Amino acid sequence: MSSVLPDVAPLRPHQSPRERLRHWLRHGLGLDRAVGFTVLGRSWASSAGLVTVALIAKFLSPAEQGYYYTFGSLVAMQMVFELGFSFVILQLASHERALLSISSSCDITGDPVAHARLASVIQKSVRWYSVAAGLLAVTLLPAGVYFFHTHQHGQAVSWLFPWCLVALMAVLNFQLDPLLSFLEGCGYVANIARLRFAQSLTGSLLAWLALISHHGLFAPSMMLLGMASCSLVWVFTKRKLLFGLLKYHPGANRIRWTEEVWPFQWRIAVSWFCGYFIFWLFNPVLFAYRGPVEAGRMGMSLSLANAILNIAVSWVSTKSAPFGTFIARKEYRQLDQTFFRALWQSTAVSVAGALTAWLGTIFLNAENIRFSQRLLDPNSIAMLMVYMVTNVIIFAQAYYLRAHKQEVFFVNSLVGAVTVTACTFIFGRYYGAKGIVVSCCIGNVLSLVWSTYKFRKYRRLWHSA
């Protein structure tokens, strides 16, 4: 993969130690406010996740642990209804925002055509998500009831009420997602990052309270309740901007969705749909074929890998809106400088985290610490970490290419979903968690080679044109 590193701003003479530290954090590590809050939020989420893992091991039985993590996998079905629309909203808003100014009092000035198109984005988004949220509610709730009722494996676990509550909280968060994506695209990147931190903090505290009070299966719904509460409070502070755009009449300047967006969105939608089968199918399949105990071990190991991934990808994900602005202005040199620097930082963080997790698992097993029985074995963890690191790089490439309002990973996602689904059902049934992680790790390495080829091809093609 070719790399273009940005010029690092030089130190000014006579800087104070505080200014030097700030310069090093910003230009050496790439920690601007947006990345800083995102890393802070995800670092808290990861640290809190370790506390949650410890509380789960203490207050939940191995079978309840399986239910806990399978709740999360089933809630991820919202990806099927969301269809990548949040990412499309962010990119559309960032492209129109490039020609506008939004004051601290939420007044909009600038190109009237861009103003009308920006209003069209939020109006369409709210209508779509209102319908999709209703469909999600009437699908997710009964689907979960059927799944858990059918695959109880003789375990006496009270799952019905906790599942109903977590499904309803998931629907509430789903309804709020487009507003957050739209505002991030409007330039409130650091604000959204700070909000995510508040969500993680509030949700974790409520989840811990549920676990400590011996209501552990309510912890996922309490986490989602904390997230929704923070979103509602912050969105209320931007009501002037949102209501103003919702009431604005775009007229003939509205975005022509079928002509301008749908050719891009349907590919994103398929990729998003495939994402469920690539990232969230492991736990339900293990729960059905091998029981809640092995599903719980996979769930806890996946939560560890995902915590590292979420922190590592922060350096790239927070640049998604700026990527769109650079592209709208055809500032491709600045785009590449920003991206490649963020890519190397994300990769380095993911590798460091993967090594730490793997060595930690080896230590737990060598010392015969009982907690090791709640995780997969060290060899499976190693494969899972390779799977995670390759995903960090693939995600980064996808953020970059999709910022061009193009989806070239459509076939990759489709092939990946079919391959991972087949590996999960076949190897998961006969070899359990180890069969799943080994087969999917090998498949993901091959997927990285394919995605890198496409990344180089389309980056060269679009920028030379």
CSV table of C-alpha atoms in Angstrom, one decimal:
chain,number,residue,atom,x,y,z
A,1,MET,CA,0.0,0.0,0.0
A,2,SER,CA,1.5,3.3,-0.9
A,3,SER,CA,1.8,5.9,1.8
A,4,VAL,CA,1.8,9.7,1.9
A,5,LEU,CA,2.7,11.2,5.2
A,6,PRO,CA,1.8,14.8,6.0
A,7,ASP,CA,4.2,17.5,6.8
A,8,VAL,CA,4.5,17.9,10.6
A,9,ALA,CA,4.1,21.5,11.7
A,10,PRO,CA,7.4,22.7,13.2
A,11,LEU,CA,7.8,23.7,16.8
A,12,ARG,CA,7.9,27.4,17.4
A,13,PRO,CA,10.8,28.8,19.4
A,14,HIS,CA,10.4,29.4,23.1
A,15,GLN,CA,7.3,27.2,23.5
A,16,SER,CA,6.3,26.3,27.0
A,17,PRO,CA,6.4,22.6,28.1
A,18,ARG,CA,2.6,22.5,27.9
A,19,GLU,CA,2.6,23.9,24.3
A,20,ARG,CA,5.3,21.3,23.4
A,21,LEU,CA,3.2,18.5,24.8
A,22,ARG,CA,0.1,19.7,23.0
A,23,HIS,CA,2.2,20.0,19.7
A,24,TRP,CA,3.5,16.4,20.2
A,25,LEU,CA,0.0,15.0,20.9
A,26,ARG,CA,-1.6,16.8,17.9
A,27,HIS,CA,1.1,16.3,15.3
A,28,GLY,CA,3.0,13.3,16.6
A,29,LEU,CA,0.1,11.1,17.7
A,30,GLY,CA,-2.7,12.8,15.6
A,31,LEU,CA,-4.7,13.5,18.8
A,32,ASP,CA,-6.9,16.5,17.8
A,33,ARG,CA,-10.0,17.2,19.9
A,34,ALA,CA,-12.2,14.8,17.8
A,35,VAL,CA,-9.7,12.0,18.0
A,36,GLY,CA,-8.9,12.8,21.7
A,37,PHE,CA,-12.6,12.6,22.8
A,38,THR,CA,-13.1,9.5,20.7
A,39,VAL,CA,-10.1,7.7,22.0
A,40,LEU,CA,-11.0,8.9,25.5
A,41,GLY,CA,-14.6,7.5,25.1
A,42,ARG,CA,-13.4,4.2,23.6
A,43,SER,CA,-10.6,3.9,26.1
A,44,TRP,CA,-13.2,4.3,28.8
A,45,ALA,CA,-15.4,1.8,27.1
A,46,SER,CA,-12.6,-0.6,26.9
A,47,SER,CA,-11.5,-0.1,30.5
A,48,ALA,CA,-15.1,-0.2,31.6
A,49,GLY,CA,-15.5,-3.3,29.5
A,50,LEU,CA,-12.9,-5.0,31.6
A,51,VAL,CA,-14.8,-4.1,34.7
A,52,THR,CA,-18.0,-5.4,33.1
A,53,VAL,CA,-16.3,-8.6,32.1
A,54,ALA,CA,-15.1,-9.1,35.7
A,55,LEU,CA,-18.6,-8.4,37.0
A,56,ILE,CA,-20.1,-10.8,34.5
A,57,ALA,CA,-17.7,-13.5,35.7
A,58,LYS,CA,-18.7,-12.8,39.3
A,59,PHE,CA,-22.4,-12.2,39.1
A,60,LEU,CA,-23.5,-14.3,36.1
A,61,SER,CA,-23.4,-18.0,35.6
A,62,PRO,CA,-21.6,-19.3,32.4
A,63,ALA,CA,-25.0,-20.0,30.9
A,64,GLU,CA,-26.3,-16.4,31.7
A,65,GLN,CA,-23.0,-15.1,30.2
A,66,GLY,CA,-24.0,-16.8,26.9
A,67,TYR,CA,-27.5,-15.1,27.0
A,68,TYR,CA,-25.8,-11.7,27.8
A,69,TYR,CA,-23.6,-11.7,24.7
A,70,THR,CA,-26.2,-13.3,22.5
A,71,PHE,CA,-28.5,-10.4,23.4
A,72,GLY,CA,-26.0,-8.1,21.8
A,73,SER,CA,-25.6,-10.2,18.7
A,74,LEU,CA,-29.4,-10.3,18.1
A,75,VAL,CA,-29.7,-6.5,18.8
A,76,ALA,CA,-27.2,-6.0,16.0
A,77,MET,CA,-29.9,-7.1,13.6
A,78,GLN,CA,-30.7,-3.4,13.4
A,79,MET,CA,-27.9,-3.2,10.8
A,80,VAL,CA,-30.3,-5.0,8.5
A,81,PHE,CA,-32.8,-2.1,8.9
A,82,GLU,CA,-30.3,0.7,9.1
A,83,LEU,CA,-28.7,-0.4,5.7
A,84,GLY,CA,-25.7,2.0,6.1
A,85,PHE,CA,-28.0,5.0,5.9
A,86,SER,CA,-26.2,6.7,8.8
A,87,PHE,CA,-22.9,6.7,6.9
A,88,VAL,CA,-24.7,8.1,3.8
A,89,ILE,CA,-26.3,10.8,5.9
A,90,LEU,CA,-22.9,11.8,7.3
A,91,GLN,CA,-21.2,12.0,3.9
A,92,LEU,CA,-24.1,13.9,2.2
A,93,ALA,CA,-24.2,16.4,5.1
A,94,SER,CA,-20.4,16.9,5.0
A,95,HIS,CA,-20.4,17.6,1.3
A,96,GLU,CA,-23.1,20.2,1.5
A,97,ARG,CA,-21.6,21.7,4.7
A,98,ALA,CA,-18.5,22.5,2.8
A,99,LEU,CA,-20.3,25.5,1.2
A,100,LEU,CA,-22.0,26.7,4.4
A,101,SER,CA,-21.2,28.2,7.7
A,102,ILE,CA,-23.0,27.3,10.9
A,103,SER,CA,-22.7,29.8,13.7
A,104,SER,CA,-22.5,29.1,17.4
A,105,SER,CA,-26.1,30.1,17.7
A,106,CYS,CA,-27.0,27.5,14.9
A,107,ASP,CA,-27.7,30.1,12.2
A,108,ILE,CA,-26.8,28.9,8.7
A,109,THR,CA,-25.2,31.2,6.0
A,110,GLY,CA,-23.7,30.5,2.6
A,111,ASP,CA,-24.8,29.0,-0.7
A,112,PRO,CA,-28.7,28.8,-0.7
A,113,VAL,CA,-28.6,25.7,-2.9
A,114,ALA,CA,-26.4,23.9,-0.4
A,115,HIS,CA,-28.7,25.1,2.4
A,116,ALA,CA,-31.7,23.6,0.6
A,117,ARG,CA,-29.9,20.3,-0.1
A,118,LEU,CA,-28.8,20.1,3.6
A,119,ALA,CA,-32.4,20.5,4.7
A,120,SER,CA,-33.4,17.8,2.2
A,121,VAL,CA,-30.9,15.4,3.8
A,122,ILE,CA,-32.3,15.6,7.3
A,123,GLN,CA,-35.9,15.6,6.2
A,124,LYS,CA,-35.4,12.4,4.2
A,125,SER,CA,-33.4,10.8,7.0
A,126,VAL,CA,-36.1,11.4,9.7
A,127,ARG,CA,-38.8,10.0,7.5
A,128,TRP,CA,-36.8,6.8,6.6
A,129,TYR,CA,-35.7,6.1,10.2
A,130,SER,CA,-39.2,6.6,11.6
A,131,VAL,CA,-40.5,3.8,9.2
A,132,ALA,CA,-37.5,1.6,9.8
A,133,ALA,CA,-37.7,1.9,13.6
A,134,GLY,CA,-41.3,0.6,13.5
A,135,LEU,CA,-40.2,-2.3,11.3
A,136,LEU,CA,-37.3,-3.1,13.6
A,137,ALA,CA,-39.6,-3.1,16.7
A,138,VAL,CA,-42.1,-5.6,15.2
A,139,THR,CA,-39.3,-7.8,13.9
A,140,LEU,CA,-36.6,-7.8,16.5
A,141,LEU,CA,-38.7,-8.5,19.6
A,142,PRO,CA,-40.6,-11.6,18.4
A,143,ALA,CA,-37.5,-12.9,16.6
A,144,GLY,CA,-35.6,-12.9,19.8
A,145,VAL,CA,-38.4,-14.5,21.8
A,146,TYR,CA,-38.6,-17.3,19.2
A,147,PHE,CA,-34.8,-17.9,19.1
A,148,PHE,CA,-34.3,-18.1,22.9
A,149,HIS,CA,-37.5,-20.2,23.4
A,150,THR,CA,-36.3,-22.7,20.8
A,151,HIS,CA,-32.7,-23.0,22.0
A,152,GLN,CA,-32.9,-23.2,25.8
A,153,HIS,CA,-30.7,-26.2,26.1
A,154,GLY,CA,-32.3,-27.1,29.4
A,155,GLN,CA,-30.9,-24.0,31.1
A,156,ALA,CA,-33.2,-22.3,33.7
A,157,VAL,CA,-32.5,-18.7,32.8
A,158,SER,CA,-35.1,-15.9,33.1
A,159,TRP,CA,-34.5,-14.1,29.8
A,160,LEU,CA,-37.9,-13.0,28.6
A,161,PHE,CA,-38.4,-9.6,30.3
A,162,PRO,CA,-34.7,-8.6,29.9
A,163,TRP,CA,-34.9,-9.4,26.2
A,164,CYS,CA,-38.0,-7.3,25.7
A,165,LEU,CA,-36.5,-4.3,27.4
A,166,VAL,CA,-33.2,-4.5,25.5
A,167,ALA,CA,-35.0,-4.8,22.2
A,168,LEU,CA,-37.1,-1.6,23.0
A,169,MET,CA,-34.0,0.3,24.1
A,170,ALA,CA,-32.3,-0.7,20.8
A,171,VAL,CA,-35.2,0.7,18.8
A,172,LEU,CA,-35.0,4.0,20.7
A,173,ASN,CA,-31.3,4.4,20.0
A,174,PHE,CA,-31.9,3.4,16.4
A,175,GLN,CA,-34.4,6.4,16.0
A,176,LEU,CA,-31.8,8.8,17.4
A,177,ASP,CA,-28.9,7.6,15.2
A,178,PRO,CA,-29.6,9.7,12.0
A,179,LEU,CA,-29.7,12.9,14.0
A,180,LEU,CA,-26.2,12.2,15.4
A,181,SER,CA,-24.8,11.2,12.0
A,182,PHE,CA,-26.3,14.4,10.4
A,183,LEU,CA,-24.8,16.7,13.1
A,184,GLU,CA,-21.4,15.0,12.8
A,185,GLY,CA,-21.5,15.6,9.1
A,186,CYS,CA,-22.4,19.2,9.8
A,187,GLY,CA,-19.0,19.6,11.5
A,188,TYR,CA,-19.8,18.7,15.1
A,189,VAL,CA,-17.2,15.9,15.1
A,190,ALA,CA,-15.6,16.8,18.4
A,191,ASN,CA,-19.0,17.3,20.0
A,192,ILE,CA,-20.2,13.9,18.9
A,193,ALA,CA,-17.0,12.3,20.1
A,194,ARG,CA,-17.6,14.0,23.5
A,195,LEU,CA,-21.2,12.7,23.5
A,196,ARG,CA,-20.0,9.2,22.8
A,197,PHE,CA,-17.8,9.4,25.8
A,198,ALA,CA,-20.7,10.6,28.0
A,199,GLN,CA,-22.8,7.8,26.6
A,200,SER,CA,-20.2,5.2,27.4
A,201,LEU,CA,-19.7,6.5,30.9
A,202,THR,CA,-23.5,6.7,31.7
A,203,GLY,CA,-24.3,3.4,30.1
A,204,SER,CA,-21.5,1.6,31.9
A,205,LEU,CA,-22.5,2.9,35.3
A,206,LEU,CA,-26.1,1.8,34.8
A,207,ALA,CA,-25.0,-1.6,33.5
A,208,TRP,CA,-22.7,-2.1,36.5
A,209,LEU,CA,-25.6,-1.2,38.8
A,210,ALA,CA,-27.7,-3.9,37.2
A,211,LEU,CA,-25.0,-6.5,37.5
A,212,ILE,CA,-24.1,-5.7,41.2
A,213,SER,CA,-27.8,-5.7,42.1
A,214,HIS,CA,-28.1,-9.3,40.7
A,215,HIS,CA,-30.2,-8.2,37.7
A,216,GLY,CA,-27.4,-9.0,35.2
A,217,LEU,CA,-29.4,-9.7,32.1
A,218,PHE,CA,-30.9,-6.2,32.4
A,219,ALA,CA,-27.4,-4.8,32.0
A,220,PRO,CA,-27.5,-4.5,28.2
A,221,SER,CA,-30.8,-2.6,28.3
A,222,MET,CA,-29.4,-0.3,31.0
A,223,MET,CA,-26.4,0.4,28.8
A,224,LEU,CA,-28.7,1.4,25.9
A,225,LEU,CA,-30.9,3.5,28.2
A,226,GLY,CA,-27.8,5.5,29.3
A,227,MET,CA,-26.8,6.0,25.7
A,228,ALA,CA,-30.3,7.2,24.6
A,229,SER,CA,-30.6,9.6,27.6
A,230,CYS,CA,-27.3,11.3,26.7
A,231,SER,CA,-28.3,11.6,23.0
A,232,LEU,CA,-31.7,13.1,23.9
A,233,VAL,CA,-30.1,15.7,26.1
A,234,TRP,CA,-27.5,16.8,23.6
A,235,VAL,CA,-29.8,16.8,20.5
A,236,PHE,CA,-32.1,19.1,22.5
A,237,THR,CA,-29.3,21.7,22.6
A,238,LYS,CA,-29.3,21.7,18.8
A,239,ARG,CA,-33.0,21.8,18.4
A,240,LYS,CA,-32.8,25.3,16.7
A,241,LEU,CA,-30.6,23.9,13.9
A,242,LEU,CA,-32.6,20.7,13.5
A,243,PHE,CA,-36.1,22.2,13.6
A,244,GLY,CA,-35.0,25.0,11.3
A,245,LEU,CA,-33.8,22.5,8.7
A,246,LEU,CA,-36.8,20.2,9.2
A,247,LYS,CA,-39.2,23.2,8.4
A,248,TYR,CA,-37.1,24.5,5.6
A,249,HIS,CA,-38.6,24.1,2.1
A,250,PRO,CA,-35.9,22.9,-0.3
A,251,GLY,CA,-38.1,23.2,-3.3
A,252,ALA,CA,-36.4,22.3,-6.6
A,253,ASN,CA,-33.0,22.1,-4.9
A,254,ARG,CA,-33.9,19.0,-2.9
A,255,ILE,CA,-31.6,16.1,-3.3
A,256,ARG,CA,-32.9,13.7,-6.0
A,257,TRP,CA,-32.4,10.5,-4.0
A,258,THR,CA,-33.0,8.0,-6.8
A,259,GLU,CA,-30.6,9.7,-9.1
A,260,GLU,CA,-27.9,11.1,-6.8
A,261,VAL,CA,-27.9,8.8,-3.7
A,262,TRP,CA,-29.5,5.4,-4.4
A,263,PRO,CA,-26.8,4.3,-6.9
A,264,PHE,CA,-24.3,4.7,-4.0
A,265,GLN,CA,-26.6,3.8,-1.1
A,266,TRP,CA,-27.8,0.4,-2.4
A,267,ARG,CA,-24.2,-0.9,-2.4
A,268,ILE,CA,-23.6,0.5,1.1
A,269,ALA,CA,-26.9,-1.1,2.1
A,270,VAL,CA,-25.8,-4.5,0.9
A,271,SER,CA,-22.4,-4.1,2.5
A,272,TRP,CA,-24.2,-3.2,5.8
A,273,PHE,CA,-26.5,-6.1,5.5
A,274,CYS,CA,-23.5,-8.4,4.9
A,275,GLY,CA,-21.8,-6.9,7.9
A,276,TYR,CA,-24.2,-8.6,10.3
A,277,PHE,CA,-23.2,-12.0,8.9
A,278,ILE,CA,-19.5,-11.1,9.0
A,279,PHE,CA,-19.3,-9.7,12.5
A,280,TRP,CA,-22.4,-10.8,14.6
A,281,LEU,CA,-23.3,-14.3,13.6
A,282,PHE,CA,-20.8,-16.2,15.7
A,283,ASN,CA,-22.7,-16.0,19.0
A,284,PRO,CA,-26.2,-17.1,17.9
A,285,VAL,CA,-24.8,-20.0,15.9
A,286,LEU,CA,-22.7,-21.2,18.9
A,287,PHE,CA,-25.6,-20.7,21.2
A,288,ALA,CA,-27.8,-22.8,19.0
A,289,TYR,CA,-25.3,-25.6,18.2
A,290,ARG,CA,-23.0,-25.7,21.2
A,291,GLY,CA,-25.0,-24.1,24.0
A,292,PRO,CA,-24.8,-20.8,26.0
A,293,VAL,CA,-21.5,-21.6,27.8
A,294,GLU,CA,-19.4,-21.8,24.6
A,295,ALA,CA,-21.3,-18.8,23.2
A,296,GLY,CA,-20.4,-16.9,26.3
A,297,ARG,CA,-16.7,-17.6,25.9
A,298,MET,CA,-16.8,-16.5,22.3
A,299,GLY,CA,-18.8,-13.4,23.3
A,300,MET,CA,-16.4,-12.3,26.0
A,301,SER,CA,-13.4,-12.9,23.7
A,302,LEU,CA,-15.1,-10.9,20.9
A,303,SER,CA,-15.8,-8.1,23.3
A,304,LEU,CA,-12.1,-7.9,24.0
A,305,ALA,CA,-11.2,-7.8,20.3
A,306,ASN,CA,-13.9,-5.3,19.5
A,307,ALA,CA,-12.7,-3.0,22.3
A,308,ILE,CA,-9.3,-2.8,20.8
A,309,LEU,CA,-10.7,-2.4,17.3
A,310,ASN,CA,-13.0,0.5,18.4
A,311,ILE,CA,-10.1,2.4,19.9
A,312,ALA,CA,-7.7,1.8,17.0
A,313,VAL,CA,-10.1,2.8,14.3
A,314,SER,CA,-10.8,6.1,16.0
A,315,TRP,CA,-7.9,7.8,14.2
A,316,VAL,CA,-9.7,7.1,10.9
A,317,SER,CA,-13.4,7.2,11.8
A,318,THR,CA,-13.2,10.7,13.2
A,319,LYS,CA,-11.8,11.9,9.9
A,320,SER,CA,-14.8,10.6,7.9
A,321,ALA,CA,-16.5,14.0,7.7
A,322,PRO,CA,-13.3,15.9,6.9
A,323,PHE,CA,-12.6,13.4,4.2
A,324,GLY,CA,-15.8,14.3,2.5
A,325,THR,CA,-15.0,18.1,2.8
A,326,PHE,CA,-11.5,17.6,1.2
A,327,ILE,CA,-13.1,15.6,-1.6
A,328,ALA,CA,-15.8,18.2,-2.3
A,329,ARG,CA,-13.0,20.8,-2.6
A,330,LYS,CA,-10.7,18.5,-4.6
A,331,GLU,CA,-8.0,18.9,-2.0
A,332,TYR,CA,-6.6,15.4,-2.6
A,333,ARG,CA,-3.1,16.0,-1.3
A,334,GLN,CA,-4.5,17.1,2.1
A,335,LEU,CA,-6.9,14.1,2.0
A,336,ASP,CA,-4.1,11.6,1.5
A,337,GLN,CA,-1.9,13.3,4.1
A,338,THR,CA,-4.6,13.0,6.7
A,339,PHE,CA,-5.7,9.5,5.8
A,340,PHE,CA,-2.3,7.8,5.6
A,341,ARG,CA,-1.1,9.3,8.9
A,342,ALA,CA,-4.3,8.1,10.6
A,343,LEU,CA,-4.0,4.7,9.0
A,344,TRP,CA,-0.5,4.0,10.4
A,345,GLN,CA,-1.6,5.3,13.8
A,346,SER,CA,-4.7,3.0,13.8
A,347,THR,CA,-2.7,0.0,12.7
A,348,ALA,CA,0.0,0.6,15.4
A,349,VAL,CA,-2.5,0.8,18.1
A,350,SER,CA,-4.4,-2.3,17.0
A,351,VAL,CA,-1.2,-4.4,16.8
A,352,ALA,CA,-0.1,-3.2,20.3
A,353,GLY,CA,-3.5,-4.0,21.7
A,354,ALA,CA,-3.6,-7.4,20.1
A,355,LEU,CA,-0.2,-8.4,21.5
A,356,THR,CA,-1.2,-7.2,25.0
A,357,ALA,CA,-4.5,-9.2,24.9
A,358,TRP,CA,-2.8,-12.4,23.6
A,359,LEU,CA,0.0,-12.3,26.1
A,360,GLY,CA,-2.5,-11.6,28.9
A,361,THR,CA,-4.5,-14.7,27.9
A,362,ILE,CA,-1.3,-16.8,27.9
A,363,PHE,CA,-0.5,-15.5,31.4
A,364,LEU,CA,-4.0,-16.3,32.7
A,365,ASN,CA,-3.8,-19.9,31.4
A,366,ALA,CA,-0.2,-20.4,32.7
A,367,GLU,CA,-1.2,-19.3,36.2
A,368,ASN,CA,-4.4,-21.4,36.0
A,369,ILE,CA,-6.5,-18.4,36.9
A,370,ARG,CA,-10.2,-19.3,36.9
A,371,PHE,CA,-11.1,-16.3,34.8
A,372,SER,CA,-9.3,-17.9,31.8
A,373,GLN,CA,-12.2,-20.4,31.6
A,374,ARG,CA,-14.5,-17.6,30.6
A,375,LEU,CA,-12.4,-16.8,27.5
A,376,LEU,CA,-11.3,-18.8,24.4
A,377,ASP,CA,-7.9,-20.6,24.5
A,378,PRO,CA,-4.7,-18.6,23.7
A,379,ASN,CA,-4.4,-20.0,20.1
A,380,SER,CA,-8.0,-19.0,19.3
A,381,ILE,CA,-7.4,-15.6,20.8
A,382,ALA,CA,-4.3,-15.2,18.6
A,383,MET,CA,-6.4,-16.0,15.5
A,384,LEU,CA,-9.1,-13.6,16.7
A,385,MET,CA,-6.6,-10.8,17.1
A,386,VAL,CA,-5.3,-11.3,13.6
A,387,TYR,CA,-8.9,-11.1,12.4
A,388,MET,CA,-9.3,-7.8,14.4
A,389,VAL,CA,-6.1,-6.1,13.0
A,390,THR,CA,-6.9,-6.9,9.4
A,391,ASN,CA,-10.4,-5.5,10.0
A,392,VAL,CA,-8.9,-2.2,11.2
A,393,ILE,CA,-7.1,-1.8,7.9
A,394,ILE,CA,-10.1,-2.8,5.8
A,395,PHE,CA,-12.3,-0.4,7.7
A,396,ALA,CA,-9.9,2.4,7.2
A,397,GLN,CA,-9.8,1.8,3.4
A,398,ALA,CA,-13.6,1.7,3.4
A,399,TYR,CA,-13.9,5.0,5.2
A,400,TYR,CA,-11.6,6.6,2.6
A,401,LEU,CA,-13.3,5.2,-0.5
A,402,ARG,CA,-16.8,5.8,0.8
A,403,ALA,CA,-16.1,9.4,1.5
A,404,HIS,CA,-16.1,9.8,-2.3
A,405,LYS,CA,-19.8,8.8,-2.2
A,406,GLN,CA,-18.8,5.5,-4.0
A,407,GLU,CA,-19.1,1.9,-2.8
A,408,VAL,CA,-16.6,-0.3,-4.4
A,409,PHE,CA,-16.4,-2.9,-1.6
A,410,PHE,CA,-19.9,-4.2,-2.5
A,411,VAL,CA,-18.6,-7.5,-4.0
A,412,ASN,CA,-16.1,-7.9,-1.2
A,413,SER,CA,-18.8,-7.6,1.4
A,414,LEU,CA,-21.1,-10.0,-0.4
A,415,VAL,CA,-18.3,-12.7,-0.9
A,416,GLY,CA,-17.2,-12.1,2.7
A,417,ALA,CA,-20.7,-12.6,4.1
A,418,VAL,CA,-21.2,-15.8,2.2
A,419,THR,CA,-17.8,-17.2,3.2
A,420,VAL,CA,-18.1,-16.2,6.9
A,421,THR,CA,-21.6,-17.5,7.1
A,422,ALA,CA,-20.6,-20.9,5.6
A,423,CYS,CA,-17.6,-21.1,7.8
A,424,THR,CA,-19.6,-20.2,10.9
A,425,PHE,CA,-22.3,-22.8,10.3
A,426,ILE,CA,-20.1,-25.6,9.1
A,427,PHE,CA,-17.0,-25.2,11.4
A,428,GLY,CA,-19.0,-23.8,14.3
A,429,ARG,CA,-21.3,-26.9,14.3
A,430,TYR,CA,-18.5,-29.5,14.2
A,431,TYR,CA,-15.5,-27.7,15.7
A,432,GLY,CA,-17.0,-25.0,17.9
A,433,ALA,CA,-15.5,-21.6,18.5
A,434,LYS,CA,-11.9,-22.6,17.4
A,435,GLY,CA,-13.2,-23.8,14.0
A,436,ILE,CA,-14.9,-20.4,13.5
A,437,VAL,CA,-12.0,-18.2,14.4
A,438,VAL,CA,-9.4,-20.1,12.4
A,439,SER,CA,-11.5,-20.3,9.2
A,440,CYS,CA,-12.6,-16.7,9.4
A,441,CYS,CA,-9.1,-15.4,10.2
A,442,ILE,CA,-7.7,-17.1,7.0
A,443,GLY,CA,-10.6,-15.7,5.0
A,444,ASN,CA,-10.1,-12.1,6.4
A,445,VAL,CA,-6.4,-12.1,5.5
A,446,LEU,CA,-7.3,-12.9,1.9
A,447,SER,CA,-10.0,-10.2,2.0
A,448,LEU,CA,-7.4,-7.7,3.1
A,449,VAL,CA,-5.3,-8.5,0.0
A,450,TRP,CA,-8.4,-8.0,-2.2
A,451,SER,CA,-9.5,-4.7,-0.5
A,452,THR,CA,-6.0,-3.3,-0.8
A,453,TYR,CA,-5.9,-3.9,-4.5
A,454,LYS,CA,-9.2,-2.1,-4.9
A,455,PHE,CA,-8.1,0.7,-2.7
A,456,ARG,CA,-5.0,1.4,-4.8
A,457,LYS,CA,-6.9,1.0,-8.1
A,458,TYR,CA,-9.8,3.4,-7.3
A,459,ARG,CA,-7.7,6.0,-5.4
A,460,ARG,CA,-5.5,6.3,-8.5
A,461,LEU,CA,-8.4,6.3,-10.9
A,462,TRP,CA,-10.6,8.9,-9.1
A,463,HIS,CA,-7.9,11.4,-8.3
A,464,SER,CA,-6.2,11.3,-11.7
A,465,ALA,CA,-9.6,12.0,-13.3
